[in-house]
Structures are given as structure tokens and as C-alpha cells.
Coordinates of C-alpha atoms in Angstrom, one line a residue:
M1 CA 22.8 7.0 -20.2
P2 CA 23.1 3.1 -20.6
R3 CA 19.9 1.3 -21.2
A4 CA 18.8 -1.7 -18.9
T5 CA 16.3 -3.7 -18.1
V6 CA 13.4 -3.4 -15.5
I7 CA 11.8 -6.0 -13.9
A8 CA 8.5 -5.8 -11.4
V9 CA 8.1 -8.7 -8.7
A10 CA 5.5 -8.8 -6.1
T11 CA 6.8 -10.8 -3.1
I12 CA 9.5 -11.1 -1.1
I13 CA 12.6 -13.8 -0.6
G14 CA 14.1 -14.0 2.6
V15 CA 15.8 -11.1 4.7
A16 CA 19.0 -10.4 6.0
G17 CA 21.2 -7.3 6.9
V18 CA 19.6 -3.6 7.9
A19 CA 20.6 -0.7 6.7
G20 CA 19.7 2.9 8.4
V21 CA 16.5 3.8 9.8
A22 CA 13.5 6.2 8.3
G23 CA 14.3 9.4 9.1
G24 CA 15.2 13.0 7.4
T25 CA 17.9 14.4 6.0
A26 CA 18.9 17.9 4.0
I27 CA 17.6 18.1 0.6
G28 CA 18.7 20.8 -2.2
L29 CA 15.2 21.4 -4.6
S30 CA 13.7 23.5 -6.4
V31 CA 10.2 23.7 -8.0
S32 CA 9.0 25.1 -11.5
G33 CA 5.6 25.8 -11.8
F34 CA 4.8 26.2 -8.1
S35 CA 1.7 28.0 -6.8
A36 CA 0.5 28.7 -3.1
I37 CA -1.4 24.9 -2.8
P38 CA -0.3 23.0 -5.9
G39 CA -2.8 21.0 -7.8
V40 CA -5.6 21.6 -5.1
F41 CA -7.2 24.8 -6.1
G42 CA -6.6 24.8 -10.0
G43 CA -2.8 26.1 -9.1
S44 CA 0.2 25.7 -11.4
R45 CA 1.6 22.5 -12.3
V46 CA 4.4 20.9 -10.3
S47 CA 7.1 19.3 -11.7
T48 CA 10.4 18.9 -10.1
I49 CA 12.1 16.6 -13.2
G50 CA 15.6 17.8 -13.4
A51 CA 15.4 20.3 -10.3
V52 CA 16.3 17.5 -7.3
D53 CA 19.5 17.7 -6.1
F54 CA 19.8 13.8 -5.0
T55 CA 22.0 14.4 -1.8
N56 CA 20.5 11.9 0.7
P57 CA 21.4 8.5 1.3
L58 CA 17.8 6.4 1.0
S59 CA 16.7 5.6 4.6
I60 CA 15.7 1.9 5.1
P61 CA 13.2 1.1 7.7
P62 CA 14.7 -1.4 10.2
L63 CA 13.4 -5.0 10.2
A64 CA 11.1 -5.5 13.4
A65 CA 12.3 -7.4 16.3
S66 CA 10.1 -10.6 17.2
T67 CA 10.4 -13.6 19.4
I68 CA 9.1 -17.1 19.1
D69 CA 7.8 -19.0 22.0
E70 CA 7.4 -22.7 22.6
S71 CA 4.3 -23.2 20.8
G72 CA 6.3 -21.7 17.6
R73 CA 4.3 -18.4 17.6
R74 CA 6.0 -14.8 16.8
T75 CA 5.5 -11.8 18.6
F76 CA 6.4 -8.3 17.3
T77 CA 6.2 -5.2 19.4
L78 CA 4.6 -1.8 17.5
T79 CA 4.4 1.4 19.8
A80 CA 2.0 4.5 18.4
Q81 CA 4.1 7.2 19.5
T82 CA 4.9 11.0 18.7
G83 CA 8.4 12.7 18.0
S84 CA 9.7 15.1 15.3
T85 CA 11.8 14.1 12.7
E86 CA 14.8 16.3 10.4
F87 CA 13.5 16.2 6.6
I88 CA 15.2 19.5 6.0
D89 CA 18.2 20.3 7.5
G90 CA 18.2 22.1 10.3
S91 CA 14.8 21.9 10.7
R92 CA 12.4 19.7 12.7
T93 CA 8.9 18.6 11.8
P94 CA 6.7 17.0 14.3
T95 CA 5.9 13.7 13.2
W96 CA 4.1 10.5 14.7
G97 CA 6.0 6.8 14.0
F98 CA 5.6 3.6 15.0
N99 CA 8.6 2.5 17.2
G100 CA 10.5 5.7 16.1
S101 CA 9.5 9.0 14.8
Y102 CA 8.0 8.3 11.6
L103 CA 6.9 5.5 9.8
G104 CA 7.4 2.1 11.3
P105 CA 9.5 -1.3 11.3
T106 CA 9.3 -3.8 8.5
L107 CA 7.6 -7.3 9.9
V108 CA 8.5 -10.2 8.1
A109 CA 6.5 -13.7 8.8
E110 CA 6.2 -16.8 7.2
R111 CA 3.3 -18.5 5.5
G112 CA 2.0 -21.1 8.1
E113 CA 3.4 -19.1 11.4
R114 CA 1.0 -17.9 13.6
V115 CA 1.7 -14.3 14.8
Q116 CA 0.8 -12.0 17.2
I117 CA 1.3 -8.5 17.4
N118 CA 1.7 -6.3 20.7
V119 CA 0.3 -2.6 19.6
R120 CA 0.6 -0.2 21.9
N121 CA -1.1 3.5 21.9
E122 CA 0.9 6.3 23.2
L123 CA -0.4 9.0 21.7
D124 CA -2.9 11.1 22.9
E125 CA -6.4 10.2 21.1
P126 CA -7.4 6.8 20.2
T127 CA -5.9 5.1 16.6
T128 CA -6.3 1.8 15.5
V129 CA -3.7 -0.6 13.2
H130 CA -4.9 -2.5 10.1
W131 CA -3.0 -5.2 8.2
H132 CA -3.7 -4.2 4.7
G133 CA -3.8 -7.1 2.2
M134 CA -4.2 -9.9 5.1
H135 CA -6.4 -12.9 5.0
L136 CA -7.0 -12.8 8.6
P137 CA -10.1 -13.1 10.8
S138 CA -12.4 -9.7 11.2
A139 CA -11.7 -9.1 14.8
M140 CA -8.2 -8.9 14.2
D141 CA -8.3 -6.7 11.1
G142 CA -7.8 -3.7 12.8
G143 CA -10.2 -1.7 11.5
P144 CA -12.7 0.9 13.0
H145 CA -14.5 -1.4 15.3
Q146 CA -11.0 -2.6 17.0
K147 CA -10.2 1.1 18.1
V148 CA -7.1 1.1 20.6
E149 CA -7.5 4.0 23.1
S150 CA -4.8 6.4 24.4
G151 CA -2.6 4.4 26.9
A152 CA -3.9 1.0 25.7
E153 CA -2.7 -1.8 24.1
W154 CA -4.2 -4.5 21.9
S155 CA -2.7 -7.8 20.7
P156 CA -4.3 -9.5 18.0
S157 CA -3.2 -12.8 16.9
W158 CA -4.0 -14.9 13.6
T159 CA -2.2 -17.7 11.6
I160 CA -0.4 -16.4 8.2
D161 CA -2.2 -18.0 5.4
Q162 CA -1.6 -16.4 1.9
P163 CA 1.0 -16.6 -0.6
A164 CA 4.5 -14.5 -0.4
S165 CA 3.4 -10.6 -0.8
T166 CA 4.1 -7.2 0.0
L167 CA 1.3 -5.7 2.5
W168 CA 1.5 -3.1 4.6
Y169 CA 0.0 -1.4 7.9
H170 CA -1.5 1.4 8.7
P171 CA -3.9 3.2 10.9
H172 CA -8.1 3.3 10.3
P173 CA -9.8 5.0 13.1
H174 CA -13.4 6.2 11.9
G175 CA -12.6 10.0 10.6
A176 CA -9.2 10.0 11.2
T177 CA -7.4 8.2 8.9
E178 CA -6.1 10.7 6.8
D179 CA -4.6 12.4 9.4
H180 CA -3.0 9.7 11.3
V181 CA -1.3 8.2 8.4
A182 CA 0.0 11.5 7.0
R183 CA 1.7 12.2 10.2
G184 CA 3.7 9.3 9.6
L185 CA 1.7 5.9 10.8
A186 CA 2.6 3.2 8.6
G187 CA 5.1 0.2 7.6
L188 CA 5.7 -2.6 5.7
F189 CA 4.6 -6.4 6.4
Y190 CA 6.3 -8.9 4.2
V191 CA 5.0 -12.4 4.1
T192 CA 7.4 -15.0 2.5
D193 CA 6.7 -18.6 1.5
P194 CA 9.1 -21.6 0.2
L195 CA 7.6 -21.2 -3.5
E196 CA 8.8 -17.6 -3.8
R197 CA 11.9 -18.3 -1.9
G198 CA 12.8 -21.0 -4.8
L199 CA 13.0 -18.4 -7.2
D200 CA 16.6 -17.0 -7.5
L201 CA 15.5 -13.5 -7.1
P202 CA 17.5 -10.7 -4.4
H203 CA 16.8 -11.1 -1.1
E204 CA 19.0 -9.4 1.4
Y205 CA 17.3 -6.5 2.8
G206 CA 18.5 -3.2 2.4
V207 CA 21.3 -4.2 0.0
D208 CA 19.7 -5.8 -2.8
D209 CA 15.9 -6.0 -1.6
I210 CA 14.6 -2.7 -1.0
P211 CA 11.5 -0.9 0.8
V212 CA 10.5 1.9 -1.4
I213 CA 7.5 3.9 0.8
V214 CA 6.5 6.9 -1.8
Q215 CA 4.8 9.6 0.1
D216 CA 4.0 13.2 -1.6
V217 CA 4.3 16.1 0.9
R218 CA 4.6 19.8 1.5
F219 CA 5.7 21.5 4.0
D220 CA 4.7 25.1 5.8
A221 CA 7.1 28.1 6.9
A222 CA 7.6 26.7 9.6
G223 CA 8.7 23.2 8.6
A224 CA 5.4 21.2 9.7
L225 CA 3.4 19.1 7.2
D226 CA 0.6 21.2 5.6
R227 CA -2.3 19.1 5.1
R228 CA -4.6 21.5 3.7
G229 CA -6.5 19.7 0.6
G230 CA -9.3 19.7 -1.7
F231 CA -11.6 16.9 -3.2
V232 CA -8.9 14.4 -3.5
G233 CA -7.6 15.2 -0.4
A234 CA -4.1 16.9 0.5
L235 CA -1.2 16.8 -2.4
G236 CA 1.7 17.9 -1.8
D237 CA 5.0 18.7 -3.8
R238 CA 8.0 17.3 -2.6
I239 CA 8.3 13.5 -2.2
L240 CA 9.3 11.5 0.5
V241 CA 10.8 8.0 0.0
N242 CA 11.1 5.9 3.5
G243 CA 10.9 9.2 5.1
T244 CA 14.1 10.7 2.7
L245 CA 14.1 14.0 1.0
A246 CA 15.8 13.8 -2.6
P247 CA 17.1 10.2 -1.8
I248 CA 19.7 8.4 -3.2
L249 CA 20.2 4.3 -3.5
E250 CA 24.0 3.0 -3.8
V251 CA 23.6 -0.5 -5.6
D252 CA 26.7 -3.1 -5.5
R253 CA 24.7 -5.8 -7.3
S254 CA 23.4 -6.4 -11.1
V255 CA 20.1 -6.9 -10.2
V256 CA 17.9 -4.9 -7.3
R257 CA 14.7 -5.3 -6.2
L258 CA 12.5 -2.6 -5.1
R259 CA 9.3 -2.8 -3.6
L260 CA 6.7 0.0 -4.3
L261 CA 4.0 1.2 -2.0
N262 CA 2.3 4.2 -2.5
A263 CA 1.4 5.1 0.8
S264 CA 0.2 8.5 -0.2
T265 CA -3.0 9.8 1.1
A266 CA -4.5 11.2 -2.2
R267 CA -1.9 10.8 -5.0
V268 CA -2.0 8.3 -7.7
F269 CA 1.2 7.8 -9.1
N270 CA 2.3 6.8 -12.5
F271 CA 6.3 5.3 -12.2
G272 CA 8.6 5.5 -14.7
F273 CA 12.4 5.8 -15.3
D274 CA 14.4 8.9 -16.9
D275 CA 15.9 7.0 -19.8
G276 CA 12.6 5.4 -21.2
R277 CA 13.3 1.7 -20.1
D278 CA 10.6 -0.7 -19.7
I279 CA 9.4 -1.8 -16.4
V280 CA 8.1 -5.4 -16.5
L281 CA 5.6 -6.0 -13.7
I282 CA 5.8 -9.4 -12.3
G283 CA 3.6 -9.0 -9.3
T284 CA 0.9 -7.0 -7.5
D285 CA -0.5 -6.3 -4.0
G286 CA -1.3 -10.3 -3.0
G287 CA 1.8 -11.8 -4.8
L288 CA 3.7 -12.9 -7.8
L289 CA 2.1 -13.2 -11.6
P290 CA 2.6 -16.4 -13.1
R291 CA 5.3 -14.1 -15.4
P292 CA 7.1 -10.8 -16.4
Q293 CA 4.5 -8.0 -17.7
P294 CA 6.6 -5.7 -19.6
L295 CA 4.9 -2.0 -19.3
E296 CA 5.7 1.4 -20.4
S297 CA 4.7 3.1 -16.9
L298 CA 3.2 1.6 -13.6
P299 CA 0.2 3.4 -12.2
L300 CA -0.1 2.9 -8.3
S301 CA -3.0 4.8 -6.6
P302 CA -2.9 5.5 -2.8
G303 CA -2.5 1.5 -1.1
E304 CA -1.3 -0.3 -4.0
R305 CA 1.9 -2.1 -3.9
A306 CA 4.1 -3.2 -6.7
E307 CA 7.6 -4.6 -7.1
I308 CA 10.3 -4.0 -9.8
L309 CA 13.6 -5.6 -10.1
V310 CA 16.4 -3.1 -11.7
A311 CA 19.1 -4.9 -13.9
V312 CA 22.4 -2.5 -14.0
T313 CA 25.5 -2.1 -15.3
P314 CA 28.5 -1.0 -13.7
G315 CA 28.8 3.1 -13.0
E316 CA 25.3 4.1 -14.2
T317 CA 22.9 6.4 -12.8
V318 CA 18.7 5.9 -13.2
V319 CA 16.1 8.1 -12.0
L320 CA 12.9 6.8 -10.7
Q321 CA 10.2 9.4 -11.7
S322 CA 6.4 9.8 -11.6
R323 CA 6.0 10.9 -15.2
D324 CA 3.7 13.8 -16.8
P325 CA 0.6 11.8 -17.6
Q326 CA 1.5 12.7 -21.5
L327 CA 4.6 10.6 -21.2
G328 CA 2.6 7.7 -19.8
A329 CA -0.1 5.3 -20.8
V330 CA -2.7 6.2 -18.0
V331 CA -4.1 9.6 -16.8
P332 CA -4.1 9.5 -13.3
F333 CA -5.8 12.6 -12.0
G334 CA -7.4 15.5 -14.1
G335 CA -6.8 19.2 -14.2
P336 CA -6.7 20.7 -10.7
D337 CA -6.4 17.2 -9.0
G338 CA -2.8 17.2 -10.1
G339 CA -2.6 15.0 -13.2
S340 CA -0.4 17.2 -14.6
D341 CA 2.3 16.9 -11.9
A342 CA 5.8 15.3 -12.2
F343 CA 8.1 14.1 -10.2
D344 CA 12.1 12.8 -9.8
V345 CA 11.5 10.1 -7.0
L346 CA 14.7 8.1 -6.4
Q347 CA 18.1 8.1 -8.0
V348 CA 19.8 4.5 -8.2
N349 CA 23.7 4.7 -8.6
A350 CA 25.3 1.4 -9.6
A351 CA 28.7 0.6 -8.3
E352 CA 31.8 0.5 -10.9
S353 CA 32.3 -3.0 -9.9
L354 CA 28.9 -4.8 -9.4
A355 CA 28.2 -8.7 -7.9
S356 CA 26.1 -10.9 -9.8
E357 CA 23.3 -11.9 -7.2
G358 CA 19.8 -13.2 -8.5
V359 CA 18.1 -13.4 -11.8
I360 CA 15.4 -12.1 -13.9
P361 CA 13.2 -15.1 -14.3
S362 CA 10.9 -16.1 -17.1
D363 CA 8.5 -17.6 -15.2
L364 CA 7.0 -17.0 -11.6
V365 CA 4.0 -18.6 -10.1
P366 CA 1.1 -20.5 -11.0
I367 CA -2.2 -18.5 -10.3
E368 CA -5.1 -20.1 -10.5
S369 CA -8.2 -18.2 -11.4
L370 CA -11.7 -18.4 -9.9
R371 CA -14.4 -19.3 -12.2
E372 CA -17.3 -16.9 -12.8
A373 CA -19.7 -19.9 -12.9
D374 CA -18.5 -20.7 -9.6
A375 CA -20.0 -17.1 -8.3
S376 CA -23.1 -17.6 -6.1
A377 CA -23.8 -14.0 -5.8
E378 CA -23.0 -10.6 -7.7
R379 CA -23.2 -7.5 -6.0
S380 CA -22.7 -4.0 -7.5
F381 CA -21.3 -0.8 -5.6
V382 CA -21.1 2.6 -7.1
L383 CA -18.8 5.4 -5.8
D384 CA -20.4 9.0 -6.4
G385 CA -19.3 12.2 -4.2
T386 CA -18.0 10.5 -1.3
E387 CA -20.9 7.8 -1.3
I388 CA -21.3 4.3 -2.2
N389 CA -24.5 2.8 -3.5
G390 CA -25.9 6.4 -2.2
R391 CA -25.1 5.9 1.6
T392 CA -22.3 7.0 3.5
M393 CA -20.7 5.1 6.2
D394 CA -22.4 3.9 9.4
L395 CA -20.7 2.0 12.1
N396 CA -24.1 0.3 13.1
R397 CA -25.2 -0.8 9.8
V398 CA -24.2 -4.2 8.2
N399 CA -24.0 -3.0 4.1
D400 CA -23.5 -6.6 3.0
I401 CA -23.8 -10.2 4.1
V402 CA -21.6 -12.8 2.6
I403 CA -21.6 -16.7 2.9
L404 CA -18.5 -18.3 4.2
N405 CA -16.5 -20.1 1.5
S406 CA -18.7 -18.5 -1.4
T407 CA -17.2 -17.1 -4.5
E408 CA -18.8 -13.5 -5.3
I409 CA -18.4 -10.8 -8.2
W410 CA -18.6 -7.4 -7.2
T411 CA -19.3 -5.0 -9.6
V412 CA -17.1 -1.6 -8.8
T413 CA -18.1 1.8 -10.6
N414 CA -16.6 5.1 -10.6
D415 CA -19.5 7.5 -11.7
M416 CA -17.8 10.7 -11.6
P417 CA -15.5 12.6 -13.5
R418 CA -12.8 12.7 -10.6
P419 CA -11.0 9.6 -9.3
H420 CA -11.4 7.4 -6.7
N421 CA -10.0 3.8 -5.8
F422 CA -11.6 0.6 -4.2
H423 CA -10.1 -1.4 -1.2
V424 CA -11.7 -4.9 0.2
H425 CA -10.6 -6.0 3.9
G426 CA -9.7 -9.3 4.5
V427 CA -9.7 -10.7 0.9
Q428 CA -7.5 -10.8 -2.6
F429 CA -9.4 -10.7 -5.6
Q430 CA -9.1 -11.0 -9.3
V431 CA -10.1 -8.4 -12.0
L432 CA -12.2 -10.1 -14.6
D433 CA -12.9 -7.2 -16.8
Q434 CA -12.7 -3.6 -17.1
N435 CA -15.6 -1.8 -19.1
G436 CA -16.4 -4.9 -20.6
A437 CA -12.8 -5.8 -22.2
A438 CA -10.3 -7.2 -20.6
P439 CA -8.1 -6.0 -17.8
P440 CA -4.6 -4.3 -18.6
P441 CA -1.7 -6.2 -17.4
T442 CA -1.1 -4.4 -13.9
L443 CA -4.3 -6.2 -12.9
S444 CA -3.8 -9.5 -13.8
G445 CA -2.8 -11.1 -10.8
W446 CA -4.1 -10.7 -7.0
K447 CA -5.3 -7.4 -5.9
D448 CA -6.6 -5.7 -2.8
T449 CA -6.6 -2.3 -4.0
I450 CA -7.7 -0.9 -7.3
Y451 CA -7.8 2.2 -9.1
L452 CA -10.9 3.7 -10.7
E453 CA -10.3 6.3 -13.2
P454 CA -13.3 8.4 -13.6
N455 CA -16.4 6.9 -15.6
V456 CA -14.8 3.3 -15.3
S457 CA -16.2 0.4 -14.1
Y458 CA -14.9 -3.3 -12.7
R459 CA -16.2 -6.9 -12.4
L460 CA -14.1 -8.3 -9.4
I461 CA -14.2 -12.0 -8.5
M462 CA -13.3 -13.1 -4.8
Q463 CA -13.7 -16.2 -2.6
F464 CA -14.5 -15.6 0.8
E465 CA -12.6 -18.3 2.9
N466 CA -11.9 -19.8 6.3
F467 CA -13.0 -16.7 8.5
S468 CA -16.5 -15.8 9.6
D469 CA -18.1 -13.9 12.4
P470 CA -21.5 -12.7 12.3
N471 CA -20.8 -10.0 14.9
M472 CA -17.6 -8.2 13.6
P473 CA -17.5 -6.7 10.0
Y474 CA -14.9 -6.2 7.2
M475 CA -14.7 -3.0 5.4
Y476 CA -14.6 -2.4 1.7
H477 CA -14.2 1.8 1.1
C478 CA -12.3 4.3 -1.1
H479 CA -8.8 4.4 -0.4
L480 CA -8.4 8.4 -0.9
L481 CA -8.3 8.7 2.9
A482 CA -9.9 11.8 2.7
H483 CA -12.9 10.5 1.4
E484 CA -12.9 7.1 3.9
D485 CA -13.3 9.5 6.4
A486 CA -15.8 11.6 4.8
G487 CA -18.2 8.3 4.8
M488 CA -16.9 6.5 1.6
M489 CA -17.1 3.3 3.4
G490 CA -19.4 0.6 3.9
Q491 CA -19.3 -3.0 5.7
F492 CA -19.8 -6.6 5.3
V493 CA -19.7 -9.7 7.4
V494 CA -19.2 -13.2 6.2
V495 CA -21.4 -15.4 8.0
K496 CA -21.7 -19.4 8.1
P497 CA -24.8 -20.9 6.2
G498 CA -28.0 -20.1 8.2
E499 CA -26.4 -18.1 10.6
S500 CA -27.8 -14.7 11.5
V501 CA -26.0 -11.1 11.6
G502 CA -25.7 -9.9 15.1
T503 CA -25.0 -6.2 15.8
P504 CA -21.6 -5.0 14.4
G505 CA -18.6 -4.5 16.6
G506 CA -17.3 -6.3 19.5
T507 CA -15.0 -5.9 22.8
V508 CA -11.8 -4.9 22.1
H509 CA -8.9 -6.9 24.4
Q510 CA -6.9 -3.9 26.1
H511 CA -5.0 -3.6 28.9

């Protein structure tokens, strides 16, 4: 198989064109080393490498429709609803989705635009919608305090004010987040800006700019999603990409952008390609990097995003994999937590004739580094079991108080021999060091979620700009969703100097 160059980016150029809808298609798949509940209770290794019969066209989530009023405000509508999806030919699986039976449409908005999103809940139970990675007022964040009751509607509105980036949205109901996400409630949110559009990168949505929402799943004998799990949560034995099993992406461009989201509830993926070609990272959760970073493999824990550009030659085929950790630089999990599992994820087929559109840039966008000397406070967070600093989540307790427009350094430590990760709402951060050493290239840009390998400590620096509310907190938590639901979460409020802190929570406008 011919080698090709692989590049990674972290934000979007404009979008045009739509192909397909997230949904189910048939699959041909055999799994070696399969056990009753793989990787959860110490079962056998799961590997689908070389065993996936890639036959199904990759579904592309539709672009979300929107309207613009006289003031210039862009309005979207998302409806959380029940349904069923045919993942396996002839078998329908009960699922949830936004504006459909599984997953949701891709939202696109420009930096500087004011947006409103009308969230309708047609489920039989309360839910929320959290805008993961977005810098916005805490009352619009969609955390557990912004609960949307069954039959109600919530309409958050804010002005987009952050660099071009690939964000996502998903439920955040206290104690039920894993269940709601696993059923299918998730979607992408692209932020665009002129600086990113000025780079000659692939930009046609669904053609050479491809969303890649990766989830591990397993089905019971009746075709329903089996979400039983162990310490890390439920781990699957098959891979969905945009709701498609055994997906094929047919491309007719010489350079293709893949936007990777790990939307799994527990599993860490260690992405690579079957022919060993490099991944060159040029973006992370919160935007583009200054320049490309070549990698042997790309680990992404739940909630993390990255984008990759793949340069292909006419007629070639390449398979995106989550590789056995022995082949990569990072060991995601160990022993019974799925660390030795490996998957074929997505097959990319290049046409015999390719159009040359988009390039692989040598430089991207500048990033201004936050300075340690500007930090006015330092905090420490130790993750142990399902606690942070020896406490579990209490919706009525503010754990930390942050001053508006301050810079802080947070030291986050995984004090266990098993994995966690850490997500902070409302801000993007930079990584100062990992166990006292310079961070790896995968952590060299803006981040909002970070994987915490066992017995590791990171120092994160962040600035809390623009938004304050003494009564409405933001969250920080482990994004292994079973841990979050078990209470591995805390709350912080951002206040003006001298401002008193109120009681957490507030009134959610519903009608």
C-alpha cells in the first residue's frame, strides 16, 4: 500500500454541501479473543484488526438549519427525542438523538456571531445540553443546573468569542450523563473565524472536511445497546463512526480533513494508520497549533477532539485504527480496563482520479502563551476513586471561587493506578508540564479536556475572562462518564473582585 502524508488540524474552514445522515447500515464483522463482557471483568483481549468487512458508506451528520433575525442573531433548534436505528441489517436498536434517531446535526457559527439554540426535550425524563469547550456565561453552559424537563424548552443565547475550533454538545444531567450520551445524544459544534479560513485547507463539509465521531458499542442478543460496565464504565467490542458500523469513506480530493471526536463514555483510543504513516497534529480541543507536530500515534480520551489532514494518492486505501498500545507511544488502559484492545475504525478509499484542493501548511496560527508570572492563584485537584480532593459532587456546594479576569494554575493529579481524565467548563487551558517535564506535542495547544494516565500530574494554566455569575457555577470533572455520574465532579464560580457568592443554581427559562 502506498505511503501518504497525514496531518492533523483542529478547526474548520467554512462549510458547503451535505452528504448523508447519521444512521445505521449493515456490517460484516468478526472479533477475535471475544469474551462475554470484553475488557471489563478481566475478559479476553478484543481485536478487530483485519477482521472488519468495510462495506457501509460513512454517514455524515447533516448541517443544522438556522435562521438569522434582523439583529443578526443566528438561531438553531435541537430536539432531544427517542427513536430506533438500524445499525445491523434487519435489526432495529432503540436509540436517542437530536433531530433524529441517533446523534445530532453539526452546528456551525462564526466568531463574533450571537447565537440562540432552542433546546426541546421530547424524552420522558429531564436532560440538559452542555456546549463542551465553549466559552460562554455559566447560565448558558448546559450543566446540571440547566435541567430541561420533559416537554419543556430551554433557549440559551450568547456571543461566540473564541478561535475557530471543533467543539461538541451532549447531555449533562446529574447522575445520568453516561446513559444519555450512550443512547446517542451527541453532536458537533464548529466555530469558524477569518484567520482559520485564510489558510488553504479543505473546507467542503462531507466532501473533503469530514466529521468523525467515534464510539465503542456492544449489542445484546436482541440488538439493543449493552451498557454494562466495570470501574471505567461500559466498554464496547465494536466501533461506530457517525453512527455507522464498518464505515467506508470514499474521497476524490488529494487532501482530506478528518475531525476526530472521542464520543465514547469510557474508552481511550490510540489512533494510528494501518500502514504506519505519521499523524502530524496541528490542532487540539480549542484551536489550531502554530505549526504541525508529527506523531506516531494520537491518543484521545473521552471528550477530546483533534483534526487530521490525510494526503492520499490515486487509488490507495488506508485504514484508521485504534492500535494495540504495544504499537503506540501511549498505553491508554491497563489489564481488565481494555488497554490491550485494538480496532479497525474507518477505511478511506481514494478515487483513481483526485482533485488537488487544499494544502498541508507548514505554519498555522500563533498562540499567545499564558505566563506563570501572571497567575494570581494556584489550586490542586487530586482524583482518587470517584472523588476529587476527597469529596463527591454536591449541587449545593461551591468548591472553588475564581476572580473574574484572573489567571490561575491548576495542578491536576491522578492518584490511582487506573485511568481518569479532566474537563473544565467555560475555559480553555494550556499545559505547563507533565510530572515536571515539558508536555508532549499532543498537549501543546489549547485544551479543555486532558487524559490523566495512572499516577500522573499536570499543571494547567487558564484565564477566566468576560463572564462572571456569583450564583451559577461551572463544573470540572472526570469525563469518564460513569465516574462523573458517581460524583467525580466539583463546582466553581467566577465572581467580580469583592463580590459575594450566592447559592448554586438558578432559574431556567422553560416554556
